[in-house]
């Protein structure tokens, strides 16, 4: 502890740019390392394996997603009420439990090892909120959040590449591969957590520009929800669609690439690496926009453009104007242009714009929990559909539907929050009692989260 205090004191003397870059890299490394424990199994295909008439890999995806989804529902309260002093302990405990789940997956014979993926998935669902709490409420949160969030893109392909390389070079079977991949990333995870603990607290200028971030109790969460209920509903609809689309691409990317006749163990990291860089640049540029409302509007514009790119590229691929690699690259870029802002800056600028003294954890985990519930539902619908359809075809059809609905809902969200800002300039939700204007106080209900 004395060593950590010494390092934290030293870090506090750095200039703001150095602190921001250090924090961003630590968060990126931490979440990328976490992905090795969560998504490494997706690098395997478990060819022709079934259980109760359903594809074995689909069982793994569904069971892990159930654990992860339950974690998100639990996190609505846990993350929003968490205090900074226990974050490192929580992170280490959660990753340890998850790794034990992968050990059980390797040791217990199939199909009984399917349940180990629930043990693996549940603790991982709370890691995002704990890591992002180190970054939120700062004037450089866009940059740090963007760097951390592109790990969602980069890590997906990188972990699959590492997993398949372990199987090819060391003849590790598909059941031991996830545990071994976790072992490779364990030390980077531990170092990343240590570095996160070194990050100094937000400065007075940070709090002036973005408001102070503090835990939210049940009453504060209820009032926050009711103040922005229409906008939150629209946002969750968008997020459900994006989560479902991203999960299908993430979990069945290997199968989709094979179906479009591309078989290269390095293609995942190559494509996702380029997408990560493009999205990082786009989102990081928002740090230049000090006005929170203008930045919030630009975020909506970025999301709309993402939906358009995903839908248009799929149309061009279906008409054979572009090839499979160009399609997967463009649809991935569009998807993450829309998805990453919700994980990095959308709620950050929303809270800053309306002067909310709380934290991102509550609203992010509310959206995440419902998002994964929707993603799970769409996955189950596909598997039990009487019509046989490939993952590539199913994915492309979902892109069309979600591009149209998502773009329309994003425009509606844009209009709602702009009008809310202009018509209610005196909205200030305070930390202790969440005082809002009289109109909103009358609308509070007794729903408990």
CSV table of C-alpha atoms in Angstrom, one decimal:
chain,number,residue,atom,x,y,z
A,1,UNK,CA,0.0,0.0,0.0
A,2,UNK,CA,2.9,2.4,0.8
A,3,UNK,CA,4.3,1.7,-2.7
A,4,UNK,CA,1.0,2.4,-4.3
A,5,UNK,CA,0.6,5.6,-2.4
A,6,UNK,CA,4.0,6.7,-3.5
A,7,UNK,CA,3.3,6.0,-7.2
A,8,UNK,CA,-0.1,7.8,-6.9
A,9,UNK,CA,1.5,10.8,-5.4
A,10,UNK,CA,4.1,10.8,-8.2
A,11,UNK,CA,1.4,10.5,-10.9
A,12,UNK,CA,-0.5,13.5,-9.4
A,13,UNK,CA,2.5,15.7,-10.3
A,14,UNK,CA,2.3,14.8,-14.0
A,15,UNK,CA,0.7,17.2,-16.4
A,16,UNK,CA,-2.9,16.6,-17.4
A,17,UNK,CA,-2.0,15.1,-20.8
A,18,UNK,CA,0.4,12.5,-19.3
A,19,UNK,CA,-2.2,11.5,-16.7
A,20,UNK,CA,-4.9,11.1,-19.4
A,21,UNK,CA,-2.7,9.0,-21.7
A,22,UNK,CA,-1.6,6.9,-18.8
A,23,UNK,CA,-5.1,6.3,-17.6
A,24,UNK,CA,-6.4,5.6,-21.1
A,25,UNK,CA,-3.7,2.9,-21.7
A,26,UNK,CA,-4.2,1.3,-18.3
A,27,UNK,CA,-8.0,1.1,-18.9
A,28,UNK,CA,-7.4,-0.3,-22.4
A,29,UNK,CA,-5.0,-2.9,-21.2
A,30,UNK,CA,-7.3,-3.9,-18.3
A,31,UNK,CA,-10.4,-4.4,-20.5
A,32,UNK,CA,-8.5,-6.1,-23.3
A,33,UNK,CA,-7.1,-8.5,-20.8
A,34,UNK,CA,-10.6,-9.1,-19.4
A,35,UNK,CA,-11.7,-10.1,-22.9
A,36,UNK,CA,-9.3,-13.0,-22.9
A,37,UNK,CA,-11.4,-14.5,-20.1
A,38,UNK,CA,-14.7,-13.7,-21.7
A,39,UNK,CA,-14.5,-14.3,-25.5
A,40,UNK,CA,-11.6,-16.7,-26.0
A,41,UNK,CA,-13.9,-19.7,-26.3
A,42,UNK,CA,-15.5,-18.0,-29.4
A,43,UNK,CA,-12.3,-18.7,-31.3
A,44,UNK,CA,-13.2,-22.4,-31.3
A,45,UNK,CA,-16.0,-23.8,-33.5
A,46,UNK,CA,-16.7,-27.1,-31.6
A,47,UNK,CA,-17.5,-28.6,-35.0
A,48,UNK,CA,-20.7,-30.7,-35.2
A,49,UNK,CA,-21.1,-30.9,-31.4
A,50,UNK,CA,-24.7,-30.7,-30.2
A,51,UNK,CA,-26.6,-30.9,-27.0
A,52,UNK,CA,-30.4,-31.6,-26.9
A,53,UNK,CA,-30.6,-30.9,-30.6
A,54,UNK,CA,-29.0,-27.5,-30.3
A,55,UNK,CA,-25.5,-26.5,-31.5
A,56,UNK,CA,-23.0,-26.9,-28.6
A,57,UNK,CA,-21.4,-23.5,-29.2
A,58,UNK,CA,-24.8,-21.8,-29.1
A,59,UNK,CA,-25.3,-23.3,-25.7
A,60,UNK,CA,-22.0,-21.8,-24.6
A,61,UNK,CA,-22.9,-18.4,-25.9
A,62,UNK,CA,-26.3,-18.5,-24.4
A,63,UNK,CA,-25.2,-19.7,-20.9
A,64,UNK,CA,-22.4,-17.2,-20.7
A,65,UNK,CA,-24.6,-14.5,-21.8
A,66,UNK,CA,-27.2,-15.4,-19.1
A,67,UNK,CA,-24.5,-15.1,-16.5
A,68,UNK,CA,-23.2,-11.8,-18.0
A,69,UNK,CA,-26.8,-10.4,-18.3
A,70,UNK,CA,-27.6,-11.3,-14.7
A,71,UNK,CA,-24.4,-9.5,-13.7
A,72,UNK,CA,-25.6,-6.4,-15.5
A,73,UNK,CA,-28.9,-6.4,-13.7
A,74,UNK,CA,-27.0,-6.8,-10.4
A,75,UNK,CA,-24.6,-4.1,-11.4
A,76,UNK,CA,-27.4,-1.5,-11.7
A,77,UNK,CA,-27.2,-1.3,-7.9
A,78,UNK,CA,-23.7,-2.6,-7.2
A,79,UNK,CA,-21.9,-0.3,-9.7
A,80,UNK,CA,-23.9,2.8,-9.0
A,81,UNK,CA,-23.4,2.6,-5.3
A,82,UNK,CA,-19.7,1.4,-5.4
A,83,UNK,CA,-17.1,3.6,-3.8
A,84,UNK,CA,-13.5,4.0,-5.1
A,85,UNK,CA,-11.6,2.4,-2.2
A,86,UNK,CA,-12.5,-1.2,-3.0
A,87,UNK,CA,-12.3,-1.1,-6.8
A,88,UNK,CA,-9.0,-3.0,-7.2
A,89,UNK,CA,-10.0,-5.7,-4.7
A,90,UNK,CA,-13.3,-6.2,-6.6
A,91,UNK,CA,-11.5,-6.4,-10.0
A,92,UNK,CA,-9.0,-9.0,-8.8
A,93,UNK,CA,-11.7,-11.1,-7.1
A,94,UNK,CA,-14.0,-11.0,-10.2
A,95,UNK,CA,-11.3,-12.0,-12.7
A,96,UNK,CA,-10.2,-14.9,-10.4
A,97,UNK,CA,-13.7,-16.3,-10.2
A,98,UNK,CA,-14.1,-16.0,-13.9
A,99,UNK,CA,-10.8,-17.9,-14.5
A,100,UNK,CA,-11.9,-20.7,-12.2
A,101,UNK,CA,-15.0,-21.0,-14.4
A,102,UNK,CA,-12.7,-21.6,-17.4
A,103,UNK,CA,-10.8,-24.2,-15.4
A,104,UNK,CA,-14.0,-26.0,-14.7
A,105,UNK,CA,-14.9,-25.8,-18.4
A,106,UNK,CA,-11.6,-27.5,-19.3
A,107,UNK,CA,-11.8,-30.2,-16.6
A,108,UNK,CA,-15.5,-31.2,-16.7
A,109,UNK,CA,-16.5,-33.2,-19.7
A,110,UNK,CA,-19.0,-31.8,-22.3
A,111,UNK,CA,-21.9,-31.1,-22.2
A,112,UNK,CA,-21.8,-30.8,-18.4
A,113,UNK,CA,-19.2,-28.1,-18.6
A,114,UNK,CA,-21.7,-25.7,-20.2
A,115,UNK,CA,-22.7,-24.4,-16.8
A,116,UNK,CA,-19.1,-23.3,-16.1
A,117,UNK,CA,-19.6,-20.6,-18.7
A,118,UNK,CA,-22.3,-19.0,-16.4
A,119,UNK,CA,-19.7,-19.0,-13.5
A,120,UNK,CA,-17.3,-17.4,-16.0
A,121,UNK,CA,-19.7,-14.8,-17.3
A,122,UNK,CA,-21.3,-13.4,-14.1
A,123,UNK,CA,-18.3,-11.7,-12.5
A,124,UNK,CA,-17.1,-10.3,-15.8
A,125,UNK,CA,-20.2,-8.2,-16.3
A,126,UNK,CA,-19.2,-5.8,-13.5
A,127,UNK,CA,-15.7,-5.1,-14.7
A,128,UNK,CA,-16.6,-2.4,-17.2
A,129,UNK,CA,-18.3,-0.2,-14.6
A,130,UNK,CA,-15.4,-0.6,-12.1
A,131,UNK,CA,-12.8,0.3,-14.8
A,132,UNK,CA,-14.7,3.2,-16.3
A,133,UNK,CA,-15.3,4.7,-12.8
A,134,UNK,CA,-11.6,5.6,-12.8
A,135,UNK,CA,-12.1,7.7,-16.0
A,136,UNK,CA,-15.5,9.4,-15.8
A,137,UNK,CA,-16.1,13.0,-14.8
A,138,UNK,CA,-12.9,14.4,-16.4
A,139,UNK,CA,-12.5,16.9,-19.2
A,140,UNK,CA,-10.5,14.2,-21.1
A,141,UNK,CA,-13.0,11.4,-20.5
A,142,UNK,CA,-13.8,11.3,-24.3
A,143,UNK,CA,-10.3,10.4,-25.1
A,144,UNK,CA,-9.8,8.0,-22.2
A,145,UNK,CA,-13.2,6.4,-22.7
A,146,UNK,CA,-12.6,6.1,-26.4
A,147,UNK,CA,-9.3,4.3,-25.9
A,148,UNK,CA,-10.8,2.0,-23.3
A,149,UNK,CA,-13.9,1.3,-25.5
A,150,UNK,CA,-12.1,0.5,-28.7
A,151,UNK,CA,-10.8,-2.5,-26.7
A,152,UNK,CA,-14.3,-3.9,-27.4
A,153,UNK,CA,-13.3,-4.0,-31.1
A,154,UNK,CA,-9.6,-4.7,-30.9
A,155,UNK,CA,-9.7,-7.3,-28.1
A,156,UNK,CA,-12.4,-9.3,-29.9
A,157,UNK,CA,-10.2,-10.0,-32.9
A,158,UNK,CA,-7.0,-10.1,-30.9
A,159,UNK,CA,-8.2,-12.6,-28.4
A,160,UNK,CA,-9.5,-14.9,-31.2
A,161,UNK,CA,-6.2,-14.7,-32.9
A,162,UNK,CA,-4.3,-15.6,-29.7
A,163,UNK,CA,-6.7,-18.4,-29.0
A,164,UNK,CA,-6.4,-20.0,-32.5
A,165,UNK,CA,-2.6,-19.5,-32.4
A,166,UNK,CA,-2.4,-21.4,-29.1
A,167,UNK,CA,-4.4,-24.3,-30.7
A,168,UNK,CA,-2.3,-24.3,-33.9
A,169,UNK,CA,1.2,-23.9,-32.4
A,170,UNK,CA,0.8,-25.8,-29.1
A,171,UNK,CA,-1.9,-28.3,-30.0
A,172,UNK,CA,-4.1,-27.1,-27.2
A,173,UNK,CA,-7.6,-28.5,-27.6
A,174,UNK,CA,-10.7,-26.3,-27.8
A,175,UNK,CA,-11.7,-26.9,-24.1
A,176,UNK,CA,-8.3,-25.9,-22.6
A,177,UNK,CA,-7.7,-23.1,-25.0
A,178,UNK,CA,-9.9,-20.5,-23.1
A,179,UNK,CA,-8.1,-21.2,-19.8
A,180,UNK,CA,-4.7,-21.0,-21.4
A,181,UNK,CA,-5.6,-17.7,-23.1
A,182,UNK,CA,-6.6,-16.3,-19.8
A,183,UNK,CA,-3.3,-17.4,-18.4
A,184,UNK,CA,-1.5,-15.4,-21.1
A,185,UNK,CA,-3.4,-12.3,-20.2
A,186,UNK,CA,-3.4,-12.7,-16.4
A,187,UNK,CA,-0.2,-10.7,-15.7
A,188,UNK,CA,-1.2,-7.8,-18.0
A,189,UNK,CA,-4.5,-7.6,-16.1
A,190,UNK,CA,-2.8,-7.5,-12.7
A,191,UNK,CA,-0.4,-4.7,-13.9
A,192,UNK,CA,-3.3,-2.8,-15.5
A,193,UNK,CA,-5.2,-2.8,-12.2
A,194,UNK,CA,-2.1,-1.5,-10.3
A,195,UNK,CA,-1.8,1.3,-12.9
A,196,UNK,CA,-5.5,2.2,-12.6
A,197,UNK,CA,-5.0,2.6,-8.8
A,198,UNK,CA,-2.2,5.1,-9.5
A,199,UNK,CA,-4.6,7.5,-11.4
A,200,UNK,CA,-5.1,10.8,-9.4
A,201,UNK,CA,-8.6,11.9,-8.5
A,202,UNK,CA,-10.4,14.4,-10.9
A,203,UNK,CA,-9.3,18.0,-10.5
A,204,UNK,CA,-11.4,21.0,-9.5
A,205,UNK,CA,-11.5,22.0,-13.2
A,206,UNK,CA,-12.8,18.5,-14.1
A,207,UNK,CA,-15.6,18.8,-11.6
A,208,UNK,CA,-16.5,22.3,-12.9
A,209,UNK,CA,-16.7,21.1,-16.5
A,210,UNK,CA,-18.3,17.7,-16.0
A,211,UNK,CA,-19.8,17.7,-12.5
A,212,UNK,CA,-18.7,15.7,-9.5
A,213,UNK,CA,-19.3,11.9,-9.8
A,214,UNK,CA,-20.6,10.2,-6.7
A,215,UNK,CA,-22.5,7.1,-5.7
A,216,UNK,CA,-26.3,7.1,-6.3
A,217,UNK,CA,-28.8,5.6,-3.8
A,218,UNK,CA,-32.1,4.0,-4.8
A,219,UNK,CA,-34.1,7.3,-4.4
A,220,UNK,CA,-31.6,9.2,-6.6
A,221,UNK,CA,-31.8,6.5,-9.2
A,222,UNK,CA,-35.6,6.5,-9.3
A,223,UNK,CA,-35.7,10.3,-9.8
A,224,UNK,CA,-33.0,10.3,-12.4
A,225,UNK,CA,-35.0,7.7,-14.4
A,226,UNK,CA,-38.3,9.5,-14.2
A,227,UNK,CA,-36.7,12.9,-15.2
A,228,UNK,CA,-35.4,11.5,-18.5
A,229,UNK,CA,-37.7,8.5,-19.0
A,230,UNK,CA,-38.7,9.1,-22.7
A,231,UNK,CA,-35.1,9.7,-23.7
A,232,UNK,CA,-33.9,6.7,-21.7
A,233,UNK,CA,-36.5,4.4,-23.3
A,234,UNK,CA,-35.5,5.5,-26.8
A,235,UNK,CA,-31.8,5.1,-25.9
A,236,UNK,CA,-32.4,1.6,-24.6
A,237,UNK,CA,-34.2,0.5,-27.7
A,238,UNK,CA,-31.2,1.6,-29.8
A,239,UNK,CA,-28.8,0.0,-27.4
A,240,UNK,CA,-30.6,-3.3,-27.4
A,241,UNK,CA,-30.4,-3.5,-31.2
A,242,UNK,CA,-26.7,-2.6,-31.2
A,243,UNK,CA,-25.9,-5.1,-28.5
A,244,UNK,CA,-27.6,-7.9,-30.3
A,245,UNK,CA,-25.9,-7.1,-33.6
A,246,UNK,CA,-22.5,-6.7,-32.0
A,247,UNK,CA,-22.9,-9.9,-30.0
A,248,UNK,CA,-23.7,-12.0,-33.1
A,249,UNK,CA,-20.7,-10.5,-35.0
A,250,UNK,CA,-18.5,-11.1,-31.9
A,251,UNK,CA,-19.6,-14.6,-31.0
A,252,UNK,CA,-19.9,-16.0,-34.5
A,253,UNK,CA,-17.4,-14.0,-36.4
A,254,UNK,CA,-15.3,-17.1,-37.2
A,255,UNK,CA,-18.4,-18.8,-38.8
A,256,UNK,CA,-19.4,-15.6,-40.7
A,257,UNK,CA,-15.9,-15.3,-42.2
A,258,UNK,CA,-15.9,-18.9,-43.3
A,259,UNK,CA,-19.3,-18.6,-44.9
A,260,UNK,CA,-18.1,-15.7,-47.0
A,261,UNK,CA,-15.1,-17.9,-47.9
A,262,UNK,CA,-12.4,-16.1,-46.0
A,263,UNK,CA,-10.2,-18.3,-43.8
A,264,UNK,CA,-7.3,-16.5,-42.2
A,265,UNK,CA,-6.4,-16.7,-38.5
A,266,UNK,CA,-5.1,-13.2,-38.6
A,267,UNK,CA,-8.0,-11.6,-40.4
A,268,UNK,CA,-9.9,-10.9,-37.1
A,269,UNK,CA,-7.1,-8.8,-35.6
A,270,UNK,CA,-6.3,-7.0,-38.9
A,271,UNK,CA,-9.9,-5.9,-39.6
A,272,UNK,CA,-10.8,-5.1,-36.0
A,273,UNK,CA,-7.5,-3.3,-35.5
A,274,UNK,CA,-8.2,-0.9,-38.3
A,275,UNK,CA,-11.8,-0.3,-37.1
A,276,UNK,CA,-10.5,0.4,-33.6
A,277,UNK,CA,-8.1,3.1,-34.9
A,278,UNK,CA,-10.8,4.8,-37.0
A,279,UNK,CA,-13.4,4.8,-34.2
A,280,UNK,CA,-10.8,6.0,-31.7
A,281,UNK,CA,-9.9,9.0,-33.8
A,282,UNK,CA,-13.5,9.9,-34.4
A,283,UNK,CA,-14.5,9.8,-30.7
A,284,UNK,CA,-11.3,11.3,-29.4
A,285,UNK,CA,-11.9,14.4,-31.5
A,286,UNK,CA,-14.9,15.2,-29.4
A,287,UNK,CA,-12.5,16.2,-26.6
A,288,UNK,CA,-12.1,19.5,-28.6
A,289,UNK,CA,-15.8,20.4,-28.1
A,290,UNK,CA,-16.2,22.0,-24.7
A,291,UNK,CA,-19.9,22.8,-25.0
A,292,UNK,CA,-21.7,19.7,-23.6
A,293,UNK,CA,-24.8,20.2,-25.7
A,294,UNK,CA,-22.9,20.6,-29.0
A,295,UNK,CA,-20.9,17.5,-28.2
A,296,UNK,CA,-24.0,15.6,-27.3
A,297,UNK,CA,-25.5,16.5,-30.7
A,298,UNK,CA,-22.3,15.4,-32.5
A,299,UNK,CA,-22.5,12.1,-30.7
A,300,UNK,CA,-26.0,11.5,-32.1
A,301,UNK,CA,-24.8,12.4,-35.6
A,302,UNK,CA,-21.9,9.9,-35.3
A,303,UNK,CA,-24.4,7.2,-34.3
A,304,UNK,CA,-26.7,8.0,-37.2
A,305,UNK,CA,-23.8,7.8,-39.6
A,306,UNK,CA,-22.8,4.4,-38.2
A,307,UNK,CA,-26.2,3.0,-38.9
A,308,UNK,CA,-26.2,4.4,-42.4
A,309,UNK,CA,-22.7,2.9,-43.1
A,310,UNK,CA,-23.7,-0.5,-41.8
A,311,UNK,CA,-27.0,-0.6,-43.8
A,312,UNK,CA,-25.4,0.8,-47.1
A,313,UNK,CA,-22.4,-1.6,-47.0
A,314,UNK,CA,-24.7,-4.6,-46.5
A,315,UNK,CA,-26.8,-3.5,-49.5
A,316,UNK,CA,-23.7,-3.1,-51.7
A,317,UNK,CA,-22.5,-6.6,-50.6
A,318,UNK,CA,-25.8,-8.2,-51.4
A,319,UNK,CA,-25.7,-6.6,-54.8
A,320,UNK,CA,-22.1,-7.9,-55.2
A,321,UNK,CA,-20.7,-4.4,-55.6
A,322,UNK,CA,-18.2,-5.1,-52.8
A,323,UNK,CA,-16.5,-8.3,-51.5
A,324,UNK,CA,-16.7,-10.1,-48.2
A,325,UNK,CA,-13.7,-8.4,-46.6
A,326,UNK,CA,-14.9,-4.9,-47.5
A,327,UNK,CA,-18.4,-5.7,-46.2
A,328,UNK,CA,-17.2,-7.1,-42.9
A,329,UNK,CA,-14.9,-4.1,-42.5
A,330,UNK,CA,-17.5,-1.5,-43.4
A,331,UNK,CA,-20.4,-3.1,-41.4
A,332,UNK,CA,-18.0,-3.4,-38.4
A,333,UNK,CA,-17.0,0.2,-38.7
A,334,UNK,CA,-20.6,1.4,-38.9
A,335,UNK,CA,-21.7,-0.9,-36.0
A,336,UNK,CA,-19.0,0.3,-33.7
A,337,UNK,CA,-19.4,4.0,-34.7
A,338,UNK,CA,-22.9,3.6,-33.3
A,339,UNK,CA,-22.1,1.2,-30.4
A,340,UNK,CA,-18.9,2.6,-28.9
A,341,UNK,CA,-20.3,6.1,-28.0
A,342,UNK,CA,-22.8,4.5,-25.6
A,343,UNK,CA,-19.9,2.7,-23.9
A,344,UNK,CA,-17.7,5.8,-23.7
A,345,UNK,CA,-19.2,9.2,-24.0
A,346,UNK,CA,-23.0,9.3,-24.6
A,347,UNK,CA,-23.9,9.1,-20.9
A,348,UNK,CA,-20.8,11.1,-19.9
A,349,UNK,CA,-22.0,14.1,-22.0
A,350,UNK,CA,-25.6,13.6,-21.0
A,351,UNK,CA,-24.8,13.8,-17.3
A,352,UNK,CA,-22.5,16.8,-17.9
A,353,UNK,CA,-25.1,18.6,-20.1
A,354,UNK,CA,-27.8,18.3,-17.4
A,355,UNK,CA,-25.5,18.9,-14.5
A,356,UNK,CA,-26.3,15.5,-12.9
A,357,UNK,CA,-24.3,14.8,-9.8
A,358,UNK,CA,-24.2,11.1,-9.8
A,359,UNK,CA,-22.4,8.5,-12.0
A,360,UNK,CA,-22.6,6.7,-15.3
A,361,UNK,CA,-22.8,3.3,-13.7
A,362,UNK,CA,-26.5,3.3,-13.1
A,363,UNK,CA,-27.8,4.3,-16.5
A,364,UNK,CA,-25.1,2.3,-18.3
A,365,UNK,CA,-25.9,-0.9,-16.5
A,366,UNK,CA,-29.6,-0.3,-16.9
A,367,UNK,CA,-29.1,-0.1,-20.7
A,368,UNK,CA,-26.6,-3.0,-20.7
A,369,UNK,CA,-28.9,-5.4,-18.8
A,370,UNK,CA,-31.8,-4.8,-21.1
A,371,UNK,CA,-29.4,-4.8,-24.1
A,372,UNK,CA,-28.1,-8.3,-23.3
A,373,UNK,CA,-31.6,-9.6,-22.6
A,374,UNK,CA,-32.6,-8.4,-26.1
A,375,UNK,CA,-29.5,-9.9,-27.6
A,376,UNK,CA,-30.2,-13.3,-25.9
A,377,UNK,CA,-33.8,-13.2,-27.2
A,378,UNK,CA,-32.7,-12.6,-30.8
A,379,UNK,CA,-30.1,-15.4,-30.5
A,380,UNK,CA,-32.8,-17.9,-29.3
A,381,UNK,CA,-35.2,-16.8,-32.0
A,382,UNK,CA,-32.7,-17.7,-34.6
A,383,UNK,CA,-31.9,-21.1,-33.2
A,384,UNK,CA,-35.5,-22.1,-32.8
A,385,UNK,CA,-36.7,-20.7,-36.1
A,386,UNK,CA,-38.2,-23.3,-38.4
A,387,UNK,CA,-36.3,-21.9,-41.3
A,388,UNK,CA,-32.6,-22.9,-41.6
A,389,UNK,CA,-30.5,-19.8,-42.1
A,390,UNK,CA,-26.7,-19.3,-41.9
A,391,UNK,CA,-25.1,-16.9,-39.4
A,392,UNK,CA,-23.9,-14.7,-42.3
A,393,UNK,CA,-27.4,-14.4,-43.8
A,394,UNK,CA,-29.0,-13.9,-40.4
A,395,UNK,CA,-26.5,-11.2,-39.5
A,396,UNK,CA,-27.0,-9.3,-42.8
A,397,UNK,CA,-30.8,-9.3,-42.4
A,398,UNK,CA,-30.5,-7.9,-38.9
A,399,UNK,CA,-28.2,-5.2,-40.2
A,400,UNK,CA,-31.0,-4.0,-42.6
A,401,UNK,CA,-33.7,-3.9,-39.9
A,402,UNK,CA,-31.5,-2.3,-37.2
A,403,UNK,CA,-30.0,0.3,-39.5
A,404,UNK,CA,-33.4,1.7,-40.4
A,405,UNK,CA,-35.0,1.5,-36.9
A,406,UNK,CA,-31.7,2.6,-35.2
A,407,UNK,CA,-31.3,5.7,-37.4
A,408,UNK,CA,-34.9,6.8,-36.8
A,409,UNK,CA,-34.7,6.2,-33.0
A,410,UNK,CA,-31.4,8.1,-32.9
A,411,UNK,CA,-32.9,11.1,-34.6
A,412,UNK,CA,-35.8,10.9,-32.1
A,413,UNK,CA,-33.4,10.8,-29.2
A,414,UNK,CA,-31.5,13.8,-30.6
A,415,UNK,CA,-34.7,15.9,-30.8
A,416,UNK,CA,-35.8,14.8,-27.3
A,417,UNK,CA,-32.6,15.7,-25.5
A,418,UNK,CA,-32.1,19.0,-27.4
A,419,UNK,CA,-35.7,20.1,-26.6
A,420,UNK,CA,-35.2,19.0,-23.0
A,421,UNK,CA,-32.1,21.1,-22.7
A,422,UNK,CA,-33.7,24.2,-24.2
A,423,UNK,CA,-37.0,24.0,-22.3
A,424,UNK,CA,-35.6,23.0,-18.9
A,425,UNK,CA,-32.5,25.0,-18.5
A,426,UNK,CA,-33.0,25.0,-14.7
A,427,UNK,CA,-32.6,21.2,-14.4
A,428,UNK,CA,-30.0,20.5,-11.7
A,429,UNK,CA,-30.0,17.1,-10.1
A,430,UNK,CA,-28.0,17.4,-6.9
A,431,UNK,CA,-26.0,14.7,-5.3
A,432,UNK,CA,-27.7,14.4,-1.9
A,433,UNK,CA,-31.4,14.9,-2.6
A,434,UNK,CA,-31.5,15.1,-6.4
A,435,UNK,CA,-33.6,18.3,-6.3
A,436,UNK,CA,-35.3,18.9,-9.6
A,437,UNK,CA,-37.9,21.4,-10.6
A,438,UNK,CA,-41.5,21.0,-9.3
A,439,UNK,CA,-42.8,19.4,-12.5
A,440,UNK,CA,-40.4,16.6,-12.3
A,441,UNK,CA,-40.8,16.0,-8.5
A,442,UNK,CA,-44.5,15.3,-9.2
A,443,UNK,CA,-43.7,12.6,-11.7
A,444,UNK,CA,-41.5,10.5,-9.4
A,445,UNK,CA,-42.9,7.0,-8.9
A,446,UNK,CA,-42.0,4.3,-6.4
A,447,UNK,CA,-40.3,1.9,-8.8
A,448,UNK,CA,-37.2,0.4,-7.1
A,449,UNK,CA,-33.9,-0.4,-8.8
